[in-house]
Amino acid sequence: MMGDKTKIRKLERKDVDKMIEWGKHDEPIFYHYNFPYLSEKERDLWFKIKTKKFTKKCFAIENLNGELIGYISLRNIKFFKRESELGIVFNPDVINKGYGTDALNKFLDIYFTKEKMKTLFLKVGKFNKRAIRCYEKCGFEIINEVYEEFEEQGLSEEIKKEIVEKYKDFDLKDNKLMTTYYYMKITKEKYIIHKNNLELLITL
C-alpha cells in the first residue's frame, strides 16, 4: 500500500541483503538499532525468525523510488485478542525526512483494516524523543512508564559512563544501564477517530 512518501509491502528475503548496506547510528544509545553485518546463512536465519513464526510478521518500507528504507515487525501476535506489539526500524541515513510518520500511518491502515486487528502496543525509550513524537502524531497514547534495564547492555564500561554523563534519562546500577521506557498503544477505535480528524484538517 502506498502513502505520500512510502510504500508498505511484505518483507522478502532479498531485503535482508540490502539492510546490511544501511548507514549506522553514531550515538551509543541507538547502537542496537544498527543492522549488523551478517553472513548469508545468518541472513537466512534472521529472515526465518522474523517471518516464519506464527506469532510474528514483518513488512518492508520503501520510498517512492523503490529503495528499501526500513521495516516494520509485529511480534507476540495474539489472534484471539486481535492484538500484537510493534517494532519499527529505519536506515539511519533517511531519518528526519518524514518517512516514519507516513509509513506508520499507512501501516495502521493495513493493520486495522486488512489485518482486522483491534489493538497495537509498542515500547519506546523516554530518551527517544523523535520516535515518541512520531507515535503520538499517529495516534498512540502512553499507558505506562517503567524504569528498567536498557535494552543494550553489551556496551563497554567507558561508553556506559559516557551515556550517563551525557543523557539525563540514564543511570548506572550494578554496572547496568537503567532508563525509563514508555508503553504505548492505539486501538482500532482510536485509529478511526484520529484518521477522521486528520482528513478533516486536510479539507479545511
Coordinates of N, CA, C and O in Angstrom, one line a residue, residues 66-151:
G66 N 11.4 3.2 -4.7 CA 11.6 1.7 -4.6 C 12.7 1.3 -3.8 O 13.1 0.1 -3.8
E67 N 13.4 2.2 -3.1 CA 14.5 1.9 -2.2 C 14.1 1.4 -0.9 O 13.2 2.0 -0.2
L68 N 14.6 0.3 -0.4 CA 14.3 -0.2 1.0 C 14.9 0.8 2.0 O 16.1 1.0 2.1
I69 N 14.0 1.3 2.8 CA 14.5 2.3 3.8 C 14.2 1.9 5.3 O 14.6 2.5 6.2
G70 N 13.4 0.8 5.5 CA 13.1 0.4 6.8 C 12.2 -0.9 6.8 O 11.9 -1.4 5.8
Y71 N 11.9 -1.3 8.0 CA 11.0 -2.5 8.1 C 10.2 -2.3 9.4 O 10.6 -1.7 10.4
I72 N 9.0 -2.9 9.4 CA 8.1 -3.0 10.5 C 7.9 -4.4 10.9 O 7.7 -5.3 10.0
S73 N 8.0 -4.7 12.2 CA 7.7 -6.1 12.6 C 6.6 -6.1 13.6 O 6.4 -5.2 14.4
L74 N 5.9 -7.2 13.6 CA 4.8 -7.5 14.6 C 5.3 -8.7 15.4 O 5.7 -9.7 14.8
R75 N 5.2 -8.7 16.7 CA 5.6 -9.8 17.5 C 4.6 -10.0 18.6 O 3.7 -9.2 18.8
N76 N 4.6 -11.2 19.1 CA 3.6 -11.6 20.2 C 2.2 -11.4 19.7 O 1.3 -10.9 20.4
I77 N 2.0 -11.8 18.4 CA 0.6 -11.7 17.8 C -0.3 -12.6 18.6 O -0.1 -13.8 18.7
K78 N -1.4 -12.1 19.0 CA -2.5 -12.8 19.7 C -3.7 -12.7 18.9 O -4.4 -11.7 18.9
F79 N -4.0 -13.8 18.1 CA -5.0 -13.7 17.1 C -6.4 -13.7 17.7 O -7.3 -13.1 17.2
F80 N -6.6 -14.4 18.9 CA -7.9 -14.4 19.5 C -8.2 -13.0 20.0 O -9.4 -12.5 19.9
K81 N -7.3 -12.3 20.6 CA -7.5 -10.9 21.1 C -7.3 -9.9 20.0 O -7.7 -8.7 20.3
R82 N -6.8 -10.3 18.9 CA -6.5 -9.4 17.8 C -5.6 -8.2 18.2 O -5.9 -7.1 17.9
E83 N -4.5 -8.6 18.8 CA -3.5 -7.6 19.2 C -2.1 -8.1 19.0 O -1.8 -9.3 18.9
S84 N -1.1 -7.2 19.0 CA 0.3 -7.5 18.9 C 1.2 -6.3 19.3 O 0.6 -5.3 19.7
E85 N 2.5 -6.5 19.2 CA 3.4 -5.5 19.6 C 4.2 -5.0 18.3 O 4.6 -5.8 17.5
L86 N 4.4 -3.7 18.2 CA 5.1 -3.1 17.1 C 6.5 -2.9 17.3 O 7.0 -2.5 18.3
G87 N 7.3 -3.1 16.2 CA 8.7 -2.7 16.1 C 8.9 -2.1 14.8 O 8.4 -2.5 13.8
I88 N 9.7 -1.0 14.8 CA 9.9 -0.3 13.5 C 11.4 0.2 13.5 O 11.8 0.8 14.5
V89 N 12.1 -0.1 12.4 CA 13.5 0.3 12.3 C 13.7 0.9 10.9 O 13.2 0.5 9.9
F90 N 14.5 2.0 10.9 CA 14.8 2.7 9.6 C 16.3 2.8 9.4 O 17.1 2.8 10.3
N91 N 16.7 2.8 8.1 CA 18.0 3.1 7.8 C 18.4 4.5 8.4 O 17.7 5.5 8.1
P92 N 19.4 4.6 9.2 CA 19.8 5.8 9.8 C 20.0 7.0 8.8 O 19.9 8.1 9.2
D93 N 20.4 6.6 7.6 CA 20.6 7.6 6.6 C 19.4 8.4 6.1 O 19.5 9.4 5.5
V94 N 18.2 7.9 6.4 CA 16.9 8.5 5.9 C 16.1 9.1 7.1 O 14.9 9.5 6.8
I95 N 16.6 9.1 8.3 CA 15.9 9.6 9.4 C 15.7 11.1 9.3 O 16.5 11.8 8.7
N96 N 14.6 11.6 9.9 CA 14.2 13.1 9.8 C 13.8 13.6 8.5 O 13.9 14.7 8.1
K97 N 13.2 12.7 7.7 CA 12.7 13.1 6.4 C 11.2 12.8 6.2 O 10.6 12.9 5.1
G98 N 10.5 12.5 7.4 CA 9.1 12.4 7.4 C 8.6 11.0 7.0 O 7.4 10.7 6.9
Y99 N 9.6 10.1 6.8 CA 9.2 8.7 6.4 C 8.5 7.9 7.5 O 7.6 7.1 7.2
G100 N 8.9 8.2 8.7 CA 8.4 7.4 9.8 C 6.9 7.6 10.0 O 6.2 6.6 10.1
T101 N 6.5 8.8 10.1 CA 5.1 9.1 10.3 C 4.2 8.6 9.1 O 3.1 8.1 9.3
D102 N 4.7 8.9 7.9 CA 4.0 8.4 6.7 C 3.8 6.9 6.7 O 2.7 6.4 6.4
A103 N 4.9 6.2 6.9 CA 4.9 4.7 6.9 C 4.0 4.2 8.0 O 3.2 3.2 7.8
L104 N 4.1 4.7 9.2 CA 3.3 4.2 10.3 C 1.8 4.5 10.1 O 1.0 3.6 10.4
N105 N 1.5 5.6 9.6 CA 0.1 5.9 9.3 C -0.5 4.9 8.3 O -1.6 4.4 8.5
K106 N 0.3 4.6 7.3 CA -0.2 3.7 6.2 C -0.2 2.3 6.8 O -1.2 1.5 6.5
F107 N 0.7 1.9 7.6 CA 0.7 0.6 8.2 C -0.5 0.4 9.1 O -1.1 -0.7 9.2
L108 N -0.8 1.4 9.9 CA -2.0 1.3 10.8 C -3.3 1.1 10.0 O -4.2 0.3 10.4
D109 N -3.3 1.6 8.8 CA -4.5 1.4 7.9 C -4.5 -0.1 7.5 O -5.6 -0.7 7.5
I110 N -3.4 -0.7 7.2 CA -3.3 -2.1 6.9 C -3.6 -2.9 8.1 O -4.4 -3.9 8.0
Y111 N -3.1 -2.6 9.2 CA -3.2 -3.3 10.5 C -4.7 -3.5 10.9 O -5.2 -4.5 11.3
F112 N -5.4 -2.3 10.9 CA -6.8 -2.3 11.4 C -7.8 -2.7 10.4 O -8.9 -3.0 10.7
T113 N -7.5 -2.6 9.1 CA -8.5 -2.9 8.0 C -8.2 -4.2 7.4 O -9.0 -5.2 7.5
K114 N -7.1 -4.4 6.7 CA -6.8 -5.6 6.0 C -6.5 -6.7 7.0 O -7.0 -7.9 6.9
E115 N -5.7 -6.5 8.1 CA -5.3 -7.5 9.0 C -6.4 -7.7 10.1 O -6.4 -8.7 10.8
K116 N -7.4 -6.8 10.2 CA -8.5 -6.8 11.1 C -8.1 -7.0 12.5 O -8.8 -7.8 13.3
M117 N -7.1 -6.3 12.9 CA -6.7 -6.3 14.3 C -7.4 -5.2 15.1 O -8.0 -4.3 14.6
K118 N -7.3 -5.3 16.5 CA -8.0 -4.4 17.3 C -7.1 -3.5 18.2 O -7.5 -2.3 18.5
T119 N -5.9 -3.9 18.5 CA -5.1 -3.1 19.4 C -3.6 -3.4 19.0 O -3.2 -4.5 18.7
L120 N -2.8 -2.3 19.0 CA -1.4 -2.4 18.8 C -0.6 -1.7 19.9 O -0.9 -0.5 20.3
F121 N 0.3 -2.4 20.4 CA 1.2 -1.9 21.5 C 2.6 -1.6 21.0 O 3.0 -2.2 20.0
L122 N 3.3 -0.8 21.8 CA 4.7 -0.6 21.5 C 5.5 -0.2 22.8 O 4.8 0.3 23.7
K123 N 6.8 -0.3 22.7 CA 7.6 0.1 23.8 C 8.7 1.0 23.3 O 9.3 0.7 22.3
V124 N 8.9 2.2 23.9 CA 9.9 3.2 23.4 C 10.6 3.8 24.6 O 10.0 4.1 25.6
G125 N 11.9 4.1 24.4 CA 12.6 4.7 25.5 C 12.2 6.2 25.6 O 12.0 6.9 24.6
K126 N 12.1 6.7 26.8 CA 11.8 8.0 27.1 C 12.8 9.0 26.4 O 12.5 10.1 26.0
F127 N 14.0 8.5 26.3 CA 15.1 9.3 25.6 C 14.9 9.5 24.2 O 15.5 10.4 23.5
N128 N 14.1 8.6 23.5 CA 13.9 8.7 22.1 C 12.8 9.6 21.7 O 11.7 9.2 21.3
K129 N 13.0 10.9 21.9 CA 12.0 12.0 21.7 C 11.4 11.9 20.3 O 10.2 12.2 20.1
R130 N 12.3 11.7 19.3 CA 11.9 11.7 17.9 C 10.8 10.7 17.6 O 9.8 10.9 17.0
A131 N 11.1 9.4 18.1 CA 10.2 8.3 17.9 C 8.8 8.6 18.6 O 7.8 8.3 18.1
I132 N 8.9 9.1 19.9 CA 7.7 9.4 20.6 C 6.8 10.4 19.9 O 5.6 10.2 19.8
R133 N 7.4 11.5 19.4 CA 6.6 12.4 18.6 C 5.9 11.8 17.4 O 4.8 12.1 17.1
C134 N 6.6 10.9 16.7 CA 6.1 10.2 15.6 C 4.9 9.3 16.0 O 3.8 9.4 15.4
Y135 N 5.0 8.6 17.1 CA 4.0 7.7 17.6 C 2.7 8.5 18.0 O 1.6 8.2 17.7
E136 N 3.0 9.6 18.7 CA 1.9 10.4 19.1 C 1.1 11.1 18.0 O -0.1 11.2 18.0
K137 N 1.9 11.5 16.9 CA 1.3 12.1 15.7 C 0.4 11.0 15.0 O -0.5 11.4 14.3
C138 N 0.7 9.8 15.2 CA -0.1 8.7 14.6 C -1.2 8.2 15.5 O -1.9 7.3 15.1
G139 N -1.4 8.8 16.7 CA -2.5 8.4 17.5 C -2.2 7.5 18.7 O -3.1 7.2 19.5
F140 N -1.0 7.1 18.9 CA -0.6 6.3 20.1 C -0.7 7.1 21.3 O -0.4 8.3 21.3
E141 N -1.0 6.5 22.4 CA -1.1 7.1 23.7 C -0.2 6.3 24.7 O -0.2 5.1 24.7
I142 N 0.4 7.0 25.7 CA 1.2 6.4 26.7 C 0.3 5.8 27.7 O -0.7 6.4 28.2
I143 N 0.5 4.5 28.0 CA -0.4 3.8 29.0 C 0.4 3.4 30.3 O -0.2 3.1 31.3
N144 N 1.7 3.5 30.2 CA 2.5 3.1 31.4 C 4.0 3.6 31.2 O 4.4 3.8 30.1
E145 N 4.6 3.8 32.3 CA 6.0 4.3 32.4 C 6.8 3.4 33.3 O 6.4 3.2 34.5
V146 N 7.9 2.8 32.8 CA 8.6 1.8 33.7 C 10.1 2.1 33.6 O 10.7 2.3 32.6
Y147 N 10.7 2.1 34.8 CA 12.2 2.3 34.9 C 12.8 0.9 35.0 O 12.5 0.1 35.9
E148 N 13.6 0.5 34.0 CA 14.2 -0.8 33.9 C 15.5 -0.8 33.1 O 16.0 0.2 32.7
E149 N 16.1 -2.0 33.0 CA 17.4 -2.1 32.3 C 17.2 -1.7 30.8 O 16.3 -2.0 30.1
F150 N 18.3 -0.9 30.4 CA 18.4 -0.6 29.0 C 18.5 -1.8 28.1 O 19.1 -2.8 28.5
E151 N 17.9 -1.8 26.9 CA 17.9 -2.9 26.1 C 19.3 -3.4 25.6 O 19.5 -4.6 25.4

